[in-house]
Tab-separated table of C-alpha atoms in Angstrom:
chain	number	residue	atom	x	y	z
A	244	MET	CA	-12.205	-24.262	-19.091
A	245	ARG	CA	-8.678	-25.032	-18.285
A	246	LYS	CA	-7.510	-24.857	-21.244
A	247	VAL	CA	-9.368	-21.250	-21.644
A	248	PHE	CA	-7.166	-19.893	-18.040
A	249	GLN	CA	-4.041	-21.215	-20.019
A	250	ALA	CA	-4.453	-19.722	-22.708
A	251	GLU	CA	-4.804	-16.710	-20.811
A	252	LEU	CA	-1.941	-16.960	-18.644
A	253	HIS	CA	0.310	-17.552	-22.151
A	254	GLN	CA	-0.901	-14.283	-22.952
A	255	VAL	CA	-0.080	-12.925	-19.738
A	256	GLY	CA	3.204	-14.277	-20.040
A	257	ASP	CA	2.842	-12.796	-24.399
A	258	GLU	CA	3.032	-9.728	-22.849
A	259	LEU	CA	5.918	-9.595	-20.470
A	260	ILE	CA	7.976	-10.334	-23.868
A	261	GLN	CA	5.768	-7.249	-25.410
A	262	ILE	CA	6.953	-4.694	-23.290
A	263	ALA	CA	10.157	-6.213	-22.754
A	264	THR	CA	10.730	-5.460	-25.873
A	265	LEU	CA	10.492	-2.092	-25.977
A	266	VAL	CA	12.299	-1.781	-23.032
A	267	ARG	CA	15.038	-3.161	-24.838
A	268	ALA	CA	13.967	-0.624	-28.090
A	269	ALA	CA	14.227	2.063	-25.484
A	270	VAL	CA	16.850	1.848	-23.727
A	271	GLU	CA	19.394	1.094	-26.564
A	272	LYS	CA	17.848	4.270	-28.188
A	273	ALA	CA	17.827	6.133	-25.028
A	274	ALA	CA	22.141	5.682	-24.986
A	275	THR	CA	22.475	6.580	-28.284
A	276	ALA	CA	20.773	9.820	-28.108
A	277	PHE	CA	22.542	10.149	-25.019
A	278	GLU	CA	25.606	9.105	-26.717
A	279	ASN	CA	25.127	11.433	-29.473
A	280	ALA	CA	24.038	14.216	-28.190
A	281	ASP	CA	20.448	13.105	-30.385
A	282	VAL	CA	17.768	15.104	-29.786
A	283	GLU	CA	15.382	13.492	-32.441
A	284	LEU	CA	16.327	10.160	-30.716
A	285	ALA	CA	15.429	11.489	-27.294
A	286	GLU	CA	12.497	12.257	-28.060
A	287	ASP	CA	11.063	8.927	-29.917
A	288	VAL	CA	12.543	7.155	-26.530
A	289	ILE	CA	10.634	10.147	-24.749
A	290	THR	CA	6.965	9.676	-26.595
A	291	ALA	CA	7.366	6.080	-26.802
A	292	ASP	CA	7.507	5.724	-22.805
A	293	ALA	CA	3.296	6.347	-22.252
A	294	ARG	CA	3.298	2.771	-24.626
A	295	ILE	CA	5.049	1.383	-22.255
A	296	ASP	CA	3.180	2.346	-19.274
A	297	PHE	CA	-0.334	1.809	-21.373
A	298	LEU	CA	0.976	-1.974	-22.344
A	299	GLN	CA	1.367	-2.336	-17.959
A	300	THR	CA	-1.697	-1.119	-16.983
A	301	GLU	CA	-3.345	-3.345	-19.316
A	302	LEU	CA	-1.293	-6.162	-18.320
A	303	ASP	CA	-1.649	-5.896	-14.430
A	304	GLU	CA	-5.480	-5.438	-15.420
A	305	ARG	CA	-5.535	-8.628	-16.885
A	306	ALA	CA	-3.443	-10.521	-14.823
A	307	ILE	CA	-6.205	-9.370	-12.261
A	308	ASP	CA	-9.252	-10.424	-13.625
A	309	ILE	CA	-7.936	-13.847	-13.895
A	310	LEU	CA	-7.486	-13.476	-10.179
A	311	ALA	CA	-10.560	-12.692	-10.254
A	312	ARG	CA	-12.237	-14.912	-12.592
A	313	GLN	CA	-10.266	-18.232	-12.325
A	314	GLY	CA	-8.324	-18.565	-8.441
A	315	PRO	CA	-5.184	-19.656	-9.573
A	316	VAL	CA	-3.732	-22.229	-7.223
A	317	ALA	CA	-0.076	-23.658	-7.174
A	318	SER	CA	2.091	-22.457	-9.966
A	319	ASP	CA	-0.278	-20.189	-11.944
A	320	LEU	CA	-0.527	-17.930	-9.017
A	321	ARG	CA	2.951	-18.126	-8.817
A	322	MET	CA	2.750	-17.315	-12.732
A	323	ILE	CA	0.230	-14.574	-12.025
A	324	VAL	CA	1.768	-12.571	-9.285
A	325	GLY	CA	5.550	-12.877	-10.609
A	326	ALA	CA	3.632	-10.836	-13.977
A	327	LEU	CA	2.268	-8.277	-11.775
A	328	ARG	CA	5.918	-7.953	-9.873
A	329	MET	CA	7.324	-8.188	-12.920
A	330	SER	CA	5.717	-6.294	-14.968
A	331	THR	CA	5.841	-2.846	-12.686
A	332	SER	CA	9.872	-3.320	-13.071
A	333	LEU	CA	9.772	-3.013	-16.598
A	334	GLU	CA	7.784	-0.187	-16.770
A	335	ARG	CA	10.183	1.091	-13.895
A	336	MET	CA	12.829	0.252	-16.100
A	337	GLY	CA	11.325	1.975	-18.916
A	338	ASP	CA	11.187	5.119	-16.927
A	339	LEU	CA	14.811	5.273	-16.646
A	340	ALA	CA	15.052	5.039	-19.634
A	341	ARG	CA	13.210	8.188	-20.281
A	342	HIS	CA	15.574	9.438	-17.625
A	343	ILE	CA	18.488	8.528	-19.429
A	344	ALA	CA	16.842	10.520	-23.232
A	345	GLN	CA	15.285	13.475	-21.126
A	346	LEU	CA	18.740	14.375	-19.822
A	347	ALA	CA	20.433	14.024	-23.349
A	348	ARG	CA	17.274	16.449	-24.434
A	349	LEU	CA	18.269	18.638	-21.215
A	350	ARG	CA	22.060	19.194	-22.531
A	351	TYR	CA	21.129	19.072	-25.910
A	352	PRO	CA	23.434	19.556	-27.523
A	353	ARG	CA	26.119	19.582	-25.463
A	354	PRO	CA	26.671	15.542	-24.707
A	355	VAL	CA	26.203	14.290	-20.877
A	356	ALA	CA	28.910	12.484	-20.550
A	357	ALA	CA	32.223	14.374	-20.044
A	358	ASP	CA	34.661	13.430	-22.043
A	359	SER	CA	36.779	11.352	-19.448
A	360	LEU	CA	33.629	9.706	-19.348
A	361	VAL	CA	32.826	8.775	-22.777
A	362	ALA	CA	34.000	5.140	-22.577
A	363	THR	CA	32.651	4.267	-19.220
A	364	PHE	CA	29.341	5.775	-20.643
A	365	GLU	CA	29.521	3.899	-23.865
A	366	GLU	CA	29.683	0.801	-21.604
A	367	MET	CA	27.226	1.287	-19.589
A	368	ALA	CA	24.886	1.703	-22.042
A	369	ARG	CA	25.959	-1.578	-24.009
A	370	LEU	CA	25.526	-3.300	-20.822
A	371	ASP	CA	22.260	-2.143	-20.098
A	372	THR	CA	21.813	-3.034	-23.893
A	373	ASP	CA	22.266	-6.624	-23.127
A	374	ILE	CA	20.835	-7.057	-20.377
A	375	ALA	CA	16.910	-5.880	-21.502
A	376	GLY	CA	18.132	-7.912	-24.526
A	377	ALA	CA	18.289	-11.041	-22.507
A	378	VAL	CA	15.952	-10.375	-20.427
A	379	VAL	CA	13.262	-10.387	-23.275
A	380	GLU	CA	15.259	-14.367	-24.065
A	381	LEU	CA	14.833	-15.184	-20.188
A	382	LEU	CA	10.887	-14.527	-20.811
A	383	ASP	CA	10.279	-15.739	-23.223
A	384	THR	CA	12.889	-19.222	-23.272
A	385	ARG	CA	13.566	-19.712	-18.826
A	386	ASP	CA	16.496	-20.244	-20.174
A	387	LEU	CA	18.088	-19.098	-16.772
A	388	THR	CA	21.785	-19.322	-18.508
A	389	HIS	CA	20.541	-15.630	-19.392
A	390	ALA	CA	19.784	-14.969	-15.474
A	391	THR	CA	23.592	-16.221	-14.898
A	392	ARG	CA	24.247	-13.874	-17.375
A	393	ILE	CA	22.359	-11.188	-16.449
A	394	GLN	CA	23.846	-10.735	-13.277
A	395	GLN	CA	27.205	-11.210	-13.933
A	396	LEU	CA	26.576	-7.549	-16.600
A	397	LYS	CA	25.208	-6.311	-13.680
A	398	THR	CA	28.661	-6.938	-11.628
A	399	ARG	CA	30.115	-5.033	-14.265
A	400	ILE	CA	27.636	-2.267	-14.504
A	401	ASN	CA	27.984	-2.061	-10.206
A	402	GLU	CA	31.819	-1.949	-11.645
A	403	LEU	CA	31.787	1.187	-13.360
A	404	HIS	CA	28.869	2.775	-11.482
A	405	ARG	CA	31.534	3.146	-8.866
A	406	SER	CA	34.438	4.391	-10.756
A	407	VAL	CA	32.230	6.894	-12.068
A	408	PHE	CA	32.172	8.663	-8.239
A	409	ASP	CA	36.009	8.248	-8.625
A	410	ALA	CA	36.558	9.945	-11.287
A	411	VAL	CA	34.129	12.499	-10.018
A	412	ALA	CA	36.336	12.547	-6.753
A	413	GLY	CA	39.521	12.447	-8.698
A	414	PRO	CA	42.004	14.601	-8.163
A	415	ASP	CA	41.566	15.198	-12.949
A	416	TRP	CA	37.842	15.930	-12.277
A	417	GLN	CA	38.307	20.079	-14.001
A	418	GLU	CA	34.351	19.641	-14.942
A	419	SER	CA	31.566	21.859	-13.757
A	420	SER	CA	29.846	21.191	-11.044
A	421	ALA	CA	26.076	21.044	-13.143
A	422	ARG	CA	28.597	18.349	-15.574
A	423	THR	CA	29.456	16.371	-11.918
A	424	ALA	CA	25.530	16.603	-11.231
A	425	ASP	CA	24.356	15.322	-14.560
A	426	VAL	CA	27.147	12.141	-14.762
A	427	VAL	CA	26.177	11.252	-11.042
A	428	LEU	CA	22.862	10.888	-11.644
A	429	ALA	CA	23.113	9.556	-15.335
A	430	SER	CA	25.228	6.837	-13.595
A	431	ARG	CA	22.499	6.208	-11.195
A	432	TYR	CA	19.708	5.774	-14.383
A	433	PHE	CA	22.306	3.300	-15.890
A	434	GLU	CA	22.775	1.269	-12.363
A	435	ARG	CA	19.407	1.205	-10.868
A	436	PHE	CA	18.094	-0.219	-15.023
A	437	ALA	CA	20.414	-2.964	-14.881
A	438	ASP	CA	18.795	-3.885	-11.360
A	439	HIS	CA	15.415	-3.693	-12.433
A	440	GLY	CA	17.063	-5.684	-14.694
A	441	VAL	CA	18.063	-8.370	-12.342
A	442	SER	CA	14.993	-8.326	-10.175
A	443	VAL	CA	12.661	-9.451	-13.266
A	444	SER	CA	15.433	-12.633	-14.305
A	445	ARG	CA	15.379	-13.280	-10.134
A	446	LYS	CA	11.420	-13.843	-10.186
A	447	VAL	CA	11.715	-16.091	-13.339
A	448	THR	CA	14.269	-18.316	-11.304
A	449	TYR	CA	11.608	-18.418	-8.981
A	450	LEU	CA	8.576	-19.237	-11.087
A	451	VAL	CA	10.869	-21.634	-12.662
A	452	THR	CA	12.686	-23.129	-9.817
A	453	GLY	CA	10.551	-22.339	-7.118
A	454	GLU	CA	13.970	-20.824	-5.144
A	455	TRP	CA	14.379	-17.645	-3.405
A	456	ASP	CA	17.835	-17.296	-3.975
A	457	PRO	CA	19.495	-15.818	-0.310
A	458	ASP	CA	22.461	-14.475	-1.232
A	459	ALA	CA	20.271	-12.483	-3.847
A	460	LEU	CA	17.790	-11.074	-1.895
A	461	GLU	CA	16.683	-7.469	-3.977
A	462	GLY	CA	17.272	-4.691	-3.607
A	463	ARG	CA	20.242	-5.357	-0.603
A	464	VAL	CA	23.674	-5.713	-3.127
A	465	GLY	CA	25.377	-4.344	-5.950
A	466	ALA	CA	25.938	-0.649	-5.903
A	467	ASP	CA	22.191	0.511	-4.165
A	468	ASP	CA	23.906	0.551	-1.491
A	469	ALA	CA	27.113	2.331	-1.909
B	1170	MET	CA	-14.998	-19.344	6.899
B	1171	ARG	CA	-16.070	-15.887	5.932
B	1172	LYS	CA	-14.547	-14.861	9.142
B	1173	VAL	CA	-11.466	-15.911	9.688
B	1174	PHE	CA	-10.978	-14.735	6.174
B	1175	GLN	CA	-12.197	-11.291	7.399
B	1176	ALA	CA	-9.748	-11.369	9.924
B	1177	GLU	CA	-6.396	-12.649	8.027
B	1178	LEU	CA	-6.966	-9.695	6.154
B	1179	HIS	CA	-7.279	-7.864	8.865
B	1180	GLN	CA	-3.851	-8.804	9.430
B	1181	VAL	CA	-2.577	-7.563	6.438
B	1182	GLY	CA	-3.744	-4.802	6.490
B	1183	ASP	CA	-2.249	-4.257	11.061
B	1184	GLU	CA	0.915	-5.512	8.767
B	1185	LEU	CA	1.536	-2.655	6.261
B	1186	ILE	CA	0.547	-0.732	9.222
B	1187	GLN	CA	3.406	-2.160	11.360
B	1188	ILE	CA	6.305	-1.874	7.995
B	1189	ALA	CA	4.586	1.466	7.660
B	1190	THR	CA	5.359	2.594	11.786
B	1191	LEU	CA	8.985	0.928	11.038
B	1192	VAL	CA	9.723	3.109	8.012
B	1193	ARG	CA	8.436	6.184	9.974
B	1194	ALA	CA	11.234	5.360	12.312
B	1195	ALA	CA	13.622	4.537	9.951
B	1196	VAL	CA	13.475	7.975	7.987
B	1197	GLU	CA	13.332	10.005	10.770
B	1198	LYS	CA	16.274	8.007	12.697
B	1199	ALA	CA	18.021	8.817	9.370
B	1200	ALA	CA	17.609	12.531	8.717
B	1201	THR	CA	19.196	12.510	12.090
B	1202	ALA	CA	22.085	11.055	11.298
B	1203	PHE	CA	22.763	13.100	8.190
B	1204	GLU	CA	21.795	16.203	9.828
B	1205	ASN	CA	24.084	15.914	12.756
B	1206	ALA	CA	27.027	13.226	11.317
B	1207	ASP	CA	25.639	10.599	14.253
B	1208	VAL	CA	27.597	7.927	12.863
B	1209	GLU	CA	25.512	5.189	15.929
B	1210	LEU	CA	22.888	6.600	14.937
B	1211	ALA	CA	23.144	5.694	10.796
B	1212	GLU	CA	24.329	2.323	11.823
B	1213	ASP	CA	20.864	1.935	13.781
B	1214	VAL	CA	18.760	2.968	10.537
B	1215	ILE	CA	20.629	0.657	8.568
B	1216	THR	CA	20.677	-2.410	10.757
B	1217	ALA	CA	16.941	-2.212	11.766
B	1218	ASP	CA	16.137	-2.331	7.427
B	1219	ALA	CA	16.810	-6.398	7.915
B	1220	ARG	CA	13.623	-5.888	9.226
B	1221	ILE	CA	11.371	-4.718	7.233
B	1222	ASP	CA	12.990	-5.956	4.415
B	1223	PHE	CA	12.075	-9.852	6.759
B	1224	LEU	CA	8.402	-8.170	7.654
B	1225	GLN	CA	7.921	-7.156	3.560
B	1226	THR	CA	8.844	-10.578	2.890
B	1227	GLU	CA	6.293	-12.356	5.191
B	1228	LEU	CA	3.687	-10.043	4.771
B	1229	ASP	CA	3.921	-10.772	0.855
B	1230	GLU	CA	4.012	-14.857	1.594
B	1231	ARG	CA	0.839	-14.353	3.982
B	1232	ALA	CA	-1.002	-12.142	0.907
B	1233	ILE	CA	-0.098	-14.688	-1.613
B	1234	ASP	CA	-1.645	-17.601	0.596
B	1235	ILE	CA	-4.955	-15.996	1.052
B	1236	LEU	CA	-4.883	-15.693	-2.920
B	1237	ALA	CA	-4.200	-18.900	-2.964
B	1238	ARG	CA	-6.412	-20.482	-0.314
B	1239	GLN	CA	-9.427	-17.795	-0.142
B	1240	GLY	CA	-9.725	-16.916	-3.543
B	1241	PRO	CA	-11.005	-13.766	-3.474
B	1242	VAL	CA	-12.448	-11.173	-5.767
B	1243	ALA	CA	-14.083	-7.682	-5.994
B	1244	SER	CA	-12.342	-5.422	-2.938
B	1245	ASP	CA	-11.132	-8.328	-1.037
B	1246	LEU	CA	-9.114	-9.058	-4.095
B	1247	ARG	CA	-7.617	-5.657	-4.610
B	1248	MET	CA	-6.702	-5.002	-1.019
B	1249	ILE	CA	-4.648	-8.633	-1.002
B	1250	VAL	CA	-3.030	-6.546	-4.963
B	1251	GLY	CA	-3.301	-3.828	-3.503
B	1252	ALA	CA	-1.183	-4.952	-0.352
B	1253	LEU	CA	1.456	-6.412	-2.163
B	1254	ARG	CA	1.931	-3.072	-4.145
B	1255	MET	CA	1.876	-0.807	-1.251
B	1256	SER	CA	4.831	-3.357	0.832
B	1257	THR	CA	7.544	-3.355	-2.549
B	1258	SER	CA	7.329	1.048	-1.998
B	1259	LEU	CA	7.603	1.495	1.944
B	1260	GLU	CA	10.349	-1.538	1.965
B	1261	ARG	CA	11.892	0.490	-1.342
B	1262	MET	CA	11.506	3.854	1.637
B	1263	GLY	CA	13.080	1.863	4.252
B	1264	ASP	CA	16.374	1.319	1.812
B	1265	LEU	CA	16.065	4.903	0.447
B	1266	ALA	CA	15.872	5.777	4.331
B	1267	ARG	CA	18.718	2.922	4.743
B	1268	HIS	CA	21.348	4.606	1.444
B	1269	ILE	CA	20.524	8.418	3.452
B	1270	ALA	CA	21.607	6.592	6.677
B	1271	GLN	CA	24.896	5.272	4.564
B	1272	LEU	CA	25.713	7.989	3.449
B	1273	ALA	CA	25.477	10.102	6.765
B	1274	ARG	CA	28.252	7.388	7.766
B	1275	LEU	CA	30.243	7.228	4.427
B	1276	ARG	CA	30.976	10.801	5.193
B	1277	TYR	CA	31.561	10.591	9.080
B	1278	PRO	CA	32.645	13.231	10.855
B	1279	ARG	CA	31.930	15.176	8.337
B	1280	PRO	CA	28.652	15.992	7.537
B	1281	VAL	CA	27.207	15.225	4.394
B	1282	ALA	CA	25.574	18.197	3.029
B	1283	ALA	CA	26.955	21.310	2.165
B	1284	ASP	CA	26.620	24.695	4.806
B	1285	SER	CA	23.942	26.034	1.950
B	1286	LEU	CA	22.423	23.345	1.933
B	1287	VAL	CA	21.936	22.637	5.489
B	1288	ALA	CA	18.557	24.102	5.850
B	1289	THR	CA	17.382	22.812	2.673
B	1290	PHE	CA	18.218	19.306	3.193
B	1291	GLU	CA	16.398	19.661	6.337
B	1292	GLU	CA	13.527	21.126	5.176
B	1293	MET	CA	13.449	18.068	2.749
B	1294	ALA	CA	13.992	15.173	5.674
B	1295	ARG	CA	11.130	17.176	8.275
B	1296	LEU	CA	9.541	16.805	4.614
B	1297	ASP	CA	9.593	12.878	4.316
B	1298	THR	CA	9.291	12.133	7.795
B	1299	ASP	CA	6.388	13.283	7.718
B	1300	ILE	CA	4.660	11.797	4.671
B	1301	ALA	CA	5.939	8.746	6.181
B	1302	GLY	CA	3.892	9.865	9.157
B	1303	ALA	CA	0.961	10.500	7.391
B	1304	VAL	CA	1.226	6.924	5.063
B	1305	VAL	CA	0.302	5.208	8.674
B	1306	GLU	CA	-2.455	7.211	9.764
B	1307	LEU	CA	-3.985	7.004	6.108
B	1308	LEU	CA	-3.611	3.018	6.700
B	1309	ASP	CA	-4.415	3.389	9.647
B	1310	THR	CA	-7.775	5.682	9.457
B	1311	ARG	CA	-7.996	5.152	5.664
B	1312	ASP	CA	-9.111	8.836	5.876
B	1313	LEU	CA	-8.006	10.681	2.746
B	1314	THR	CA	-7.262	13.911	3.126
B	1315	HIS	CA	-3.868	12.291	5.086
B	1316	ALA	CA	-3.664	11.073	1.293
B	1317	THR	CA	-3.972	15.087	-0.032
B	1318	ARG	CA	-1.642	15.610	2.273
B	1319	ILE	CA	0.824	13.978	1.438
B	1320	GLN	CA	0.652	15.120	-2.254
B	1321	GLN	CA	0.978	18.591	-1.039
B	1322	LEU	CA	3.890	17.475	0.562
B	1323	LYS	CA	5.520	15.663	-2.006
B	1324	THR	CA	5.486	19.371	-3.647
B	1325	ARG	CA	7.050	20.524	-1.967
B	1326	ILE	CA	9.843	17.897	-1.779
B	1327	ASN	CA	9.414	18.122	-5.831
B	1328	GLU	CA	11.031	22.307	-5.165
B	1329	LEU	CA	13.535	21.482	-3.534
B	1330	HIS	CA	14.701	18.835	-4.953
B	1331	ARG	CA	14.664	21.555	-8.156
B	1332	SER	CA	16.562	23.796	-6.118
B	1333	VAL	CA	19.071	21.307	-5.125
B	1334	PHE	CA	20.349	21.028	-8.985
B	1335	ASP	CA	19.516	25.110	-9.167
B	1336	ALA	CA	22.630	25.198	-6.571
B	1337	VAL	CA	24.958	22.976	-7.616
B	1338	ALA	CA	24.251	24.254	-10.816
B	1339	GLY	CA	24.678	27.928	-9.453
B	1340	PRO	CA	27.993	30.649	-9.386
B	1341	ASP	CA	27.899	30.736	-5.440
B	1342	TRP	CA	28.917	26.677	-5.479
B	1343	GLN	CA	32.260	26.289	-4.050
B	1344	GLU	CA	32.281	22.588	-3.150
B	1345	SER	CA	34.545	20.320	-4.251
B	1346	SER	CA	33.240	17.104	-7.333
B	1347	ALA	CA	32.691	15.057	-4.099
B	1348	ARG	CA	30.611	17.038	-1.679
B	1349	THR	CA	28.215	17.933	-4.848
B	1350	ALA	CA	27.809	14.029	-6.315
B	1351	ASP	CA	27.187	13.225	-2.572
B	1352	VAL	CA	24.020	16.154	-1.850
B	1353	VAL	CA	22.538	15.240	-5.670
B	1354	LEU	CA	22.655	11.498	-4.739
B	1355	ALA	CA	20.865	12.355	-1.392
B	1356	SER	CA	18.136	14.661	-2.511
B	1357	ARG	CA	17.125	11.879	-5.095
B	1358	TYR	CA	16.904	9.631	-2.346
B	1359	PHE	CA	14.586	12.146	-0.350
B	1360	GLU	CA	12.458	12.520	-3.087
B	1361	ARG	CA	12.527	9.232	-4.096
B	1362	PHE	CA	11.393	8.686	-0.606
B	1363	ALA	CA	8.722	10.339	-0.797
B	1364	ASP	CA	7.407	9.659	-4.661
B	1365	HIS	CA	6.980	6.045	-3.117
B	1366	GLY	CA	5.036	7.663	-0.649
B	1367	VAL	CA	2.400	9.210	-2.555
B	1368	SER	CA	1.803	6.005	-4.384
B	1369	VAL	CA	0.947	4.329	-1.538
B	1370	SER	CA	-1.119	6.800	-1.100
B	1371	ARG	CA	-2.936	6.388	-3.979
B	1372	LYS	CA	-2.970	2.763	-4.404
B	1373	VAL	CA	-4.967	3.535	-0.793
B	1374	THR	CA	-8.059	5.690	-2.660
B	1375	TYR	CA	-7.708	3.661	-4.867
B	1376	LEU	CA	-8.681	0.955	-3.001
B	1377	VAL	CA	-11.131	4.043	-1.008
B	1378	THR	CA	-12.344	4.504	-3.631
B	1379	GLY	CA	-12.212	2.403	-6.845
B	1380	GLU	CA	-11.330	5.190	-8.770
B	1381	TRP	CA	-7.566	6.365	-9.857
B	1382	ASP	CA	-7.128	9.711	-10.384
B	1383	PRO	CA	-5.993	9.722	-14.201
B	1384	ASP	CA	-4.163	12.352	-13.322
B	1385	ALA	CA	-1.779	10.879	-11.089
B	1386	LEU	CA	-0.504	7.682	-12.991
B	1387	GLU	CA	3.182	7.090	-10.777
B	1388	GLY	CA	6.379	7.912	-12.217
B	1389	ARG	CA	5.473	10.747	-14.817
B	1390	VAL	CA	4.854	12.920	-12.681
B	1391	GLY	CA	7.218	15.507	-10.009
B	1392	ALA	CA	10.690	15.907	-10.060
B	1393	ASP	CA	11.639	12.124	-10.888
B	1394	ASP	CA	10.536	14.097	-14.673
B	1395	ALA	CA	13.744	16.365	-14.547
């Protein structure tokens, strides 16, 4: 019985990794579609998001089924509740990758980013892809150095997110209002993606250490507060 | 034992209503601060958000404690898991009300909205306040007519959110890029607030009927997809 239960918990962990791997692929493709105005790649991301949504629903049902049948306590219970929350964050990361791809598709054949912000968005895209990769590693290995790395990458994302607002409000900005709207939203999507990555990393940290970082309460730090 | 358990479930329900009531007050004040460039009211909202965050954490701990001690099944389990998810949505609604207040404070003494969009934002603010009020009623009464109403209000929010983008991209828009960025973000905050209200309403609907609306999968409808 205990063995079956452990196998079920393990499967939930594997499914989280599977979803995170799809999210990483999604943001990597979305970033490329965004940079290169590649409408076919954008379509791929948009279509593939349904798979992430499906897997999330499946994982949630499995987790609730385990709660009902096994009545787990202590660290097992924490793990199941944590999985329910992480799956929500991962699903949201998939949505945000899709939003980035949708912006690319909407503006095709024109690129979304103004020339003066191409380098900024390339860095944001690389950071988000790195964060998604670190989330996969963290879920797989439980090695908290990945969590620390995710926090560091997020700090840089916040700087870049603010720099987009500074650029748009600055004297050299000559772009149309439509493009201003696009870059502000795109920057917010990249920043939100990273923030959900941080959420996942905090939940894993909590599962490993049993402690929340009191300075790191969600939704109360970072560029989101701007 | 059963009686104690029912009392505990009831308390979780009451705490959800309490948080939702604070969220309604937050968005109502944030909207007024936003419209009237009222920096003191904005500060109130920003300060009060910590209380919402605290209550959410408390509710989550209580819910997990109930899972551990009582091992609920069937509809009781669904209710507890639903409460964990609804508290996340409500906390996020509190954050978004705070973001709206922060925008008002950032631009004080200037109002955030351009003159041509004042009426649009007033309507969005009223709709968000109505949604927050309907969420309180829905949690309290479980009367699903409130859920239907929330969906309808959200439909109108989506129209207004799109109209902000149309205005900004239109020929008559003469505002600065900084203001363009502000109104795009503000519109997104109002729209996201409403979307989380819809999330809560779907969870209550699921608890009452036992069925998800297959056409209403979250994150896959509405202006968020634009």
